[in-house]
Coordinates of C-alpha atoms and ligand atoms in Angstrom, one line a residue:
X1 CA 0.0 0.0 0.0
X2 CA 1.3 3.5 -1.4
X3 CA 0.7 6.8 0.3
X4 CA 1.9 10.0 -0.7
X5 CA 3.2 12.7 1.3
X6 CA 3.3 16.8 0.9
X7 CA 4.0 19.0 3.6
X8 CA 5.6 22.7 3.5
X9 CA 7.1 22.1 7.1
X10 CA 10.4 19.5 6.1
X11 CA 9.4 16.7 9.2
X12 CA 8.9 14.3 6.7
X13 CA 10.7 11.4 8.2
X14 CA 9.2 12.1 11.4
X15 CA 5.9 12.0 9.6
X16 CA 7.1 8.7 7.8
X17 CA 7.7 7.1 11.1
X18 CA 4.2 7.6 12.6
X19 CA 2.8 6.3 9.5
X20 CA 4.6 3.6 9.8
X21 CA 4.1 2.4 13.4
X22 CA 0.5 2.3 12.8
X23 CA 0.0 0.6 9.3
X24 CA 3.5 -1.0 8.6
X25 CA 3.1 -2.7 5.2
X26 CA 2.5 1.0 4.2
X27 CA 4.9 2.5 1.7
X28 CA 5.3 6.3 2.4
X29 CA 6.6 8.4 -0.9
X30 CA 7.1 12.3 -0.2
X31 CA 6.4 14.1 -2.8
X32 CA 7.9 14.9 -5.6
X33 CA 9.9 12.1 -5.2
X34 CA 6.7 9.9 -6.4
X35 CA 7.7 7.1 -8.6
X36 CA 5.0 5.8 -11.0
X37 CA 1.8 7.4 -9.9
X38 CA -0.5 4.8 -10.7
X39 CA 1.1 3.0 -7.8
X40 CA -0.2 5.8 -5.3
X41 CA -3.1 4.6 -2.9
X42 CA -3.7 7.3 -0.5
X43 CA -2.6 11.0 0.0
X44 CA -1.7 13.0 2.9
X45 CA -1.3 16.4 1.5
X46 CA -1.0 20.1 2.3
X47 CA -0.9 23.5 -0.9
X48 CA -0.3 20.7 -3.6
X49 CA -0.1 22.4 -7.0
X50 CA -2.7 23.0 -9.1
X51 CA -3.4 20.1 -11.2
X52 CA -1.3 17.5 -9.3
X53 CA -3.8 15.5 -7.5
X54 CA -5.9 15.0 -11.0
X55 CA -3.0 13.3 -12.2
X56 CA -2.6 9.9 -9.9
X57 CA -5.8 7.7 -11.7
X58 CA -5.8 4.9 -8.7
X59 CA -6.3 6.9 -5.6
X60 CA -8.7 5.9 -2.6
X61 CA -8.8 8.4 -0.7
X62 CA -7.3 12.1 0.2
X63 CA -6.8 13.7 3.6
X64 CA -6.1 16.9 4.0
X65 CA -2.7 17.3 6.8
X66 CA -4.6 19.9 8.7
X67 CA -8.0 21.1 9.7
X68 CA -8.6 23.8 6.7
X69 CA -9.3 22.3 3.4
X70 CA -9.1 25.6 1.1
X71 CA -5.6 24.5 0.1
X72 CA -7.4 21.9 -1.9
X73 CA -10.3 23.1 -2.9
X74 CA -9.2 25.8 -4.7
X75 CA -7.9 23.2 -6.8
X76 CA -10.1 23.1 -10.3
X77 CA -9.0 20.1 -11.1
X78 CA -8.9 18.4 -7.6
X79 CA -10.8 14.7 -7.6
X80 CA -14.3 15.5 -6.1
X81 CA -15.3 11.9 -6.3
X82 CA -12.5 10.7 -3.8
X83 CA -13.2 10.5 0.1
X84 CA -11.3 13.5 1.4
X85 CA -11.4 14.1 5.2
X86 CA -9.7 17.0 7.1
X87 CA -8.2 17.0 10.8
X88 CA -10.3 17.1 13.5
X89 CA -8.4 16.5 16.6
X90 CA -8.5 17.6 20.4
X91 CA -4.9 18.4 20.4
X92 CA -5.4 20.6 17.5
X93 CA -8.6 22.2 18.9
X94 CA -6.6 22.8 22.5
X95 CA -4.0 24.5 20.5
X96 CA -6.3 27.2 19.1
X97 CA -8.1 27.8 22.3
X98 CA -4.9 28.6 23.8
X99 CA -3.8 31.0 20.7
X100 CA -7.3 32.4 21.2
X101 CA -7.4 33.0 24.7
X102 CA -3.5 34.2 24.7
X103 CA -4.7 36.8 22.3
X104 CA -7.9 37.7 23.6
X105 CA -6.2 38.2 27.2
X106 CA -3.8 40.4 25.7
X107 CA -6.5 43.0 23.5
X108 CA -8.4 42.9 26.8
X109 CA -5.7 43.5 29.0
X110 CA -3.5 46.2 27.0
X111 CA -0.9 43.7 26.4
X112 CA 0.6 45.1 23.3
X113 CA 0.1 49.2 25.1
X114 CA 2.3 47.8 28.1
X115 CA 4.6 46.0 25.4
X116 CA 5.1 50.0 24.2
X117 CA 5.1 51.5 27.3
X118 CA 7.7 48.8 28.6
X119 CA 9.8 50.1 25.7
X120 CA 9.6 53.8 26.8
X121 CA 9.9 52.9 30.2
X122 CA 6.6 54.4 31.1
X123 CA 4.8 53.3 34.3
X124 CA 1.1 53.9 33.4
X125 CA -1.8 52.0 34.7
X126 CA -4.4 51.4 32.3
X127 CA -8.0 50.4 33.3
X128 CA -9.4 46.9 32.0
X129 CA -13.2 46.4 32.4
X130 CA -14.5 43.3 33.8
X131 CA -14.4 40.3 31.8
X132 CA -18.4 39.9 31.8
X133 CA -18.2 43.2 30.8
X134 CA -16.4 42.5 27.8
X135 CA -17.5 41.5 24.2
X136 CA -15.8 38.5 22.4
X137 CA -17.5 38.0 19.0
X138 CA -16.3 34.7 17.3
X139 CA -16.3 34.3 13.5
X140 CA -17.2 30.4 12.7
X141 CA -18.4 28.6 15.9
X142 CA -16.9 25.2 14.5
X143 CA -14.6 23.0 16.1
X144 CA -12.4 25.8 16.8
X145 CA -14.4 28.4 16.9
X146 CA -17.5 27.0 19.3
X147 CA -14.1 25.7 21.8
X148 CA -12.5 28.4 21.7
X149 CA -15.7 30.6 22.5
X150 CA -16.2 27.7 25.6
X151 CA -12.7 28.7 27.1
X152 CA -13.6 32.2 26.7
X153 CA -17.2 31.9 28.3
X154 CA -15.1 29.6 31.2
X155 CA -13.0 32.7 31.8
X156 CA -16.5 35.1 32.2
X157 CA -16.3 37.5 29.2
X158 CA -19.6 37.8 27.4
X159 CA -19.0 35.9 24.1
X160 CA -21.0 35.9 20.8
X161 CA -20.5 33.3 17.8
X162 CA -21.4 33.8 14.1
X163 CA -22.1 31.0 11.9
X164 CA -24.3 29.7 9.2
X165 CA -26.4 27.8 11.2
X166 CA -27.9 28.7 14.7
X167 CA -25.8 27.0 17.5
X168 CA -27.2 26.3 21.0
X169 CA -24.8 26.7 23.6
X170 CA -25.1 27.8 26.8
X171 CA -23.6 31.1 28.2
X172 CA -23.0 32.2 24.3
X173 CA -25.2 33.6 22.1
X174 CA -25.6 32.5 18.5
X175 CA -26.2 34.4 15.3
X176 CA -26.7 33.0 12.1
X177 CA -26.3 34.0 8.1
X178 CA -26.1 37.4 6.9
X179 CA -29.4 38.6 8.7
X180 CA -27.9 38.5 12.0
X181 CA -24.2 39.4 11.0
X182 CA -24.5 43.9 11.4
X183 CA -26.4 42.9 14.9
X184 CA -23.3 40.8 15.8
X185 CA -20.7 43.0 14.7
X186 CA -22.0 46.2 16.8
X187 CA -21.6 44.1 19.9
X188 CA -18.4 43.3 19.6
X189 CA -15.2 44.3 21.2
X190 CA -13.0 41.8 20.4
X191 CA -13.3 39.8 17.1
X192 CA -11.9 36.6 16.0
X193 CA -12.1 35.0 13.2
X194 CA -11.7 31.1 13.1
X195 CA -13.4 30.9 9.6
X196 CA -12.9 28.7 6.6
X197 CA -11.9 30.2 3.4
X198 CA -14.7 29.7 0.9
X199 CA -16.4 32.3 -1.8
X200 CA -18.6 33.4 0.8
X201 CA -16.0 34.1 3.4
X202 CA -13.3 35.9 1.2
X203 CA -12.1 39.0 2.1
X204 CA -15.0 38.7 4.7
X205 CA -12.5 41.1 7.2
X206 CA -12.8 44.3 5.1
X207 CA -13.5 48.1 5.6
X208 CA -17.4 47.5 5.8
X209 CA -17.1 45.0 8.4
X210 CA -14.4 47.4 10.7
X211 CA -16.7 49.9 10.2
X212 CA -19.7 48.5 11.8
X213 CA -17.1 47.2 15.0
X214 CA -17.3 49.8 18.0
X215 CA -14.7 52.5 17.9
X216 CA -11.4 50.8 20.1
X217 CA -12.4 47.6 18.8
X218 CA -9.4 44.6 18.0
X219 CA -9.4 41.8 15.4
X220 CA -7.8 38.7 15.8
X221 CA -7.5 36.5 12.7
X222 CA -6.1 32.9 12.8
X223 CA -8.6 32.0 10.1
X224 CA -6.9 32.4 6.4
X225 CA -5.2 35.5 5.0
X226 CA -7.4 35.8 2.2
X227 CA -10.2 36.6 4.3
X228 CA -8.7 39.9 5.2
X229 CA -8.1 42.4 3.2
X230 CA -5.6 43.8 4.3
X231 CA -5.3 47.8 3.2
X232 CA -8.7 48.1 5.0
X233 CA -7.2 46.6 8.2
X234 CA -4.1 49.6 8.1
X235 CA -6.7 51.8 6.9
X236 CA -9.1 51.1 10.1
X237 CA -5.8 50.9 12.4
X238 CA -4.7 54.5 11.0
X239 CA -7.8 56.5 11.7
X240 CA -7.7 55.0 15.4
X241 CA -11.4 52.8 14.6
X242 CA -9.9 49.6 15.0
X243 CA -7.4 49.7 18.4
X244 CA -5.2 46.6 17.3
X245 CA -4.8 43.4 15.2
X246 CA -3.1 39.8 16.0
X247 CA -2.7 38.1 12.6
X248 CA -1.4 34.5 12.3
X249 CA -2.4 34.1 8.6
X250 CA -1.8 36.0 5.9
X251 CA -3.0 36.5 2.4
X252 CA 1.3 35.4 1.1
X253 CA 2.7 33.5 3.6
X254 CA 6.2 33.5 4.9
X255 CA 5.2 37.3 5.3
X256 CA 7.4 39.6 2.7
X257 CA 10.5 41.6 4.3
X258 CA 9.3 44.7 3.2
X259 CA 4.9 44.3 4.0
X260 CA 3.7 47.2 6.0
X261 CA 2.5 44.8 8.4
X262 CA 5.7 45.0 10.1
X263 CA 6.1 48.6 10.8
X264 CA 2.7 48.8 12.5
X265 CA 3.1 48.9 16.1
X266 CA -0.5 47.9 17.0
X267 CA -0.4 45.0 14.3
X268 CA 0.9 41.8 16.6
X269 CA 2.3 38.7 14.2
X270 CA 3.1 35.3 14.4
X271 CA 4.0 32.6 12.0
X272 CA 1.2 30.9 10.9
X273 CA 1.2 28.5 14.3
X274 CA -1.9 29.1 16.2
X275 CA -2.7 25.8 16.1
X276 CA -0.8 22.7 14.0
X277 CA -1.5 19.5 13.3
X278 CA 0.7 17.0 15.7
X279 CA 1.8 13.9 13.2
X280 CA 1.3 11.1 16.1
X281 CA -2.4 12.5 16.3
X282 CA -2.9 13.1 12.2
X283 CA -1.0 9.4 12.0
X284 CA -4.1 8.1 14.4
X285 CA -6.4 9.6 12.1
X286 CA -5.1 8.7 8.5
X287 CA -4.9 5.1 9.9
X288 CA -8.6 5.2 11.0
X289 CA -10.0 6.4 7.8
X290 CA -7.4 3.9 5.7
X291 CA -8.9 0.8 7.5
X292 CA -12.4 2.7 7.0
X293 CA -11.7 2.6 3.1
X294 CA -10.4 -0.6 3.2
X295 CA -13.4 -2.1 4.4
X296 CA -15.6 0.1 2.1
X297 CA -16.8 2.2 5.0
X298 CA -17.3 5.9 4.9
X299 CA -14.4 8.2 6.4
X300 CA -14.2 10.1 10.0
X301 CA -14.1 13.8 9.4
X302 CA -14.9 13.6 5.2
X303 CA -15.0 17.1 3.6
X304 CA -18.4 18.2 2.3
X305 CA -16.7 19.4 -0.9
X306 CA -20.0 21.2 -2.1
X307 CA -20.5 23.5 1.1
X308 CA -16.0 23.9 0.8
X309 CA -15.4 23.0 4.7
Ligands
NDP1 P1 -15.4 23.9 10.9 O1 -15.7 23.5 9.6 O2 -15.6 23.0 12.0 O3 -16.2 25.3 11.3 C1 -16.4 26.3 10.4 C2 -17.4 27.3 11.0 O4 -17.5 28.4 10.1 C3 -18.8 26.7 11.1 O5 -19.4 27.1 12.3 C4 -19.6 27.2 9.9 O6 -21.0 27.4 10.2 C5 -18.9 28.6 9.8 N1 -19.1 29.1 8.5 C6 -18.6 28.6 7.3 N2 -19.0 29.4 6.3 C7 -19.7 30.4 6.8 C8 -20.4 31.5 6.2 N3 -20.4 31.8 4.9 N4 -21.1 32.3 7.1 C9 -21.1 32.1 8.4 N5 -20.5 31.1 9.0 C10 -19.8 30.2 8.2 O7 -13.9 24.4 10.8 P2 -12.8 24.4 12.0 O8 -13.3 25.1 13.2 O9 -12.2 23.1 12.2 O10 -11.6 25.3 11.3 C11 -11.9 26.7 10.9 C12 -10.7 27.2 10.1 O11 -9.7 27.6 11.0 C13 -10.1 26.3 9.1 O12 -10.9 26.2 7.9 C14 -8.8 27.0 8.9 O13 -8.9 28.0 7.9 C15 -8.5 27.7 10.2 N6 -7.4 27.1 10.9 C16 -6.3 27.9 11.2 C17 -5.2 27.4 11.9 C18 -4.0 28.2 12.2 O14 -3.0 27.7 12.7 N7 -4.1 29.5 12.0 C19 -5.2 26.0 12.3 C20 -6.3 25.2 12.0 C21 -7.4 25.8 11.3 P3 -21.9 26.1 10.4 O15 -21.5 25.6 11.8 O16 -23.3 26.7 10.4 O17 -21.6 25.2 9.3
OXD2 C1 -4.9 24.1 9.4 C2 -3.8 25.1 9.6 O1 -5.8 24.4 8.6 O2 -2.8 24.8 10.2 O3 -4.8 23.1 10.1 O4 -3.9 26.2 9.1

C-alpha cells in the first residue's frame, strides 16, 4: 500500500515514522519524489499544486494534513469523487483555544500598550473592564471556533459566535447567516475569526465590516489571510477605529520583508502557528480512515466538498 506525502514544514521522516508504526506494510513516498503514480493509494497532502492531484488515476482516498481544506479546494481540477477528510483533533482544537485565549487576554488586557510602554519605560496603569463586561465576537463557531468561544465563556467574558447555522450553547449567544451578521458586529469588542476560506467568506475582514465594530475595537485573525483584506485593516488601524490586530495568517505567507505589516506597532504577528496538526495525532487519524476505506466504510471527518469545509 502506497501513500503520498506533501507538507511545506520539512518533518517528513518524522511524519514517515508515525505512518509507519500504525500501518507498517505502508509504503510512504514524499512528494515529488513519487515514482509511478498509478502505484499511489492514498494522500496525505498540504498546498499541492494545481493540477497535481488530478494526475494519480488509482487513488482511494485524500486527507487533507490539517483542519482547513481551502488548500485543496481551490484546486479546479482536484478529484471531487475521492473520500477526502480534514483534521479534526482535540490536540489541535486545544491548541487554538490557547492562541485564542493568549490573544484575547492580551486585547483585553492592553498587552501590546504595556509592550510600548515597557519600551519607553513608562509606568502607566491602564483600566481593564471586567471580563463579563467585555464582548468577544467569534467568526465560525466550529470546532475551533465553538471551543474556543467555551474557554472564553469559562473565563467570564460575554462571548457571541457567528455561523451559518444557529448554535445552542449555553452562556454564548448564537447568530446565524447574513441577517444576523451587522447585529453581531456592533456588539463586539474583540473579534476573531476562526473561519474557513470559501467564496462566501473571502475577504469577509474588510473596511465594511471594521466599520460597523465599535470605535477601540481589535481583530484577531487565525482563520486564512485571504479573508482579510488587508489595506482596510491599516486603513481602520490609522484612523484610530480599530485599536489593534493579532494576525497569524496571511494572504502570502512567509510574510514579505518589506509588507507594512511590520512597521505597524498595534499590528501583533506570528507565524502561521496558532494551532498545528501533531503527526502522532494526524497518523491516528489517516490510519482510522485507511482501515475505513479498506473495508468500504465511509471516512471520519470527510469534507463536504460542495459547502468547501
Ligand atoms: P469547521 O468546519 O468545524 O467550522 C467552520 C465554521 O464556520 C462553522 O461554524 C460554519 O458554520 C462557519 N461558516 C462557514 N462558512 C460560513 C459563512 N459563509 N457564514 C457564516 N459562517 C460560516 O472548521 P474548524 O473550526 O475546524 O476550522 C476553521 C478554520 O480555522 C479552518 O478552515 C482554517 O482555515 C483555520 N485554521 C487555522 C489554523 C491556524 O493555525 N491559523 C489551524 C487550523 C485551522 P456552520 O456551523 O453553520 O456550518
Ligand atoms: C490548518 C492550519 O488548517 O494549520 O490546520 O492552518
Amino acid at each position: 500500500m502506497i501513500l503520498l506525502f506533501k507538507s511545506d514544514i520539512d518533518r517528513s521522516d518524522w511524519w514517515r515514522d508515525e505512518l509507519q508504526l500504525r500501518i507498517p506494510n505502508l509504503e510512504v513516498r514524499i512528494w515529488p519524489d513519487v515514482g509511478d503514480k498509478a502505484d499511489v493509494d492514498y494522500a496525505l497532502i498540504w498546498n499541492m499544486p494545481h493540477g497535481e492531484m488530478a494526475t494519480y488515476p488509482n487513488l482511494k482516498g485524500i486527507f487533507s494534513l490539517g483542519a482547513g481544506v481551502d488548500h485543496v479546494l481551490d484546486d479546479p481540477d482536484f478529484p471531487r469523487d475521492i473520500p477526502f477528510s480534514r483534521v479534526v483533533d482535540p490536540d489541535l482544537t486545544q491548541r487554538m483555544k490557547e492562541y485564542v485565549v493568549q490573544h484575547v487576554l492580551n486585547h483585553h488586557r492592553h498587552q501590546n500598550l504595556y509592550d510600548q510602554q515597557q519600551n519607553s519605560k513608562i509606568w502607566d496603569e491602564l483600566f481593564v473592564p471586567a471580563a463579563g463586561n467585555r464582548k468577544v465576537g467569534i467568526l465560525g463557531m466550529g470546532e475551533l471556533g465553538a471551543s474556543s468561544a467555551i474557554a472564553l465563556r469559562d473565563l467570564g467574558f460575554n462571548v457571541a459566535g457567528w455561523s451559518r447555522s444557529k448554535k445552542q450553547i449555553d452562556g454564548i449567544e448564537s447568530y446565524a447567516g447574513d441577517t444576523e451578521f451587522d447585529e453581531f458586529l456592533v456588539r463586539t469588542e474583540i473579534l476573531v475569526c476562526l473561519l474557513p476560506l470559501t467564496p462566501a467568506t473571502t475577504d469577509i475582514l474588510n473596511k465594511d465590516l471594521f466599520a460597523k465594530l465599535p470605535k477601540g475595537a481589535s481583530v484577531i485573525n487565525a482563520g486564512r489571510g485571504l479573508h482579510l483584506v488587508e489595506e482596510d485593516l491599516i486603513e481602520a488601524l490609522k484612523s484610530g477605529h480599530l485599536a489593534e490586530a493579532t494576525l497569524d495568517v496571511f494572504r502570502v505567507e512567509p510574510l514579505a520583508e518589506d509588507h507594512p505589516f511590520w512597521q505597524q506597532p498595534n499590528i501583533r504577528i506570528t507565524p502561521h502557528n496558532a494551532s498545528i496538526s501533531d503527526p502522532a495525532r494526524v497518523a491516528d487519524l489517516v490510519a482510522q480512515n485507511i482501515i475505513l476505506i479498506e473495508a468500504g466504510g465511509n471516512i471520519l471527518n470527510q469534507v463536504n466538498i460542495e459547502r468547501g469545509y
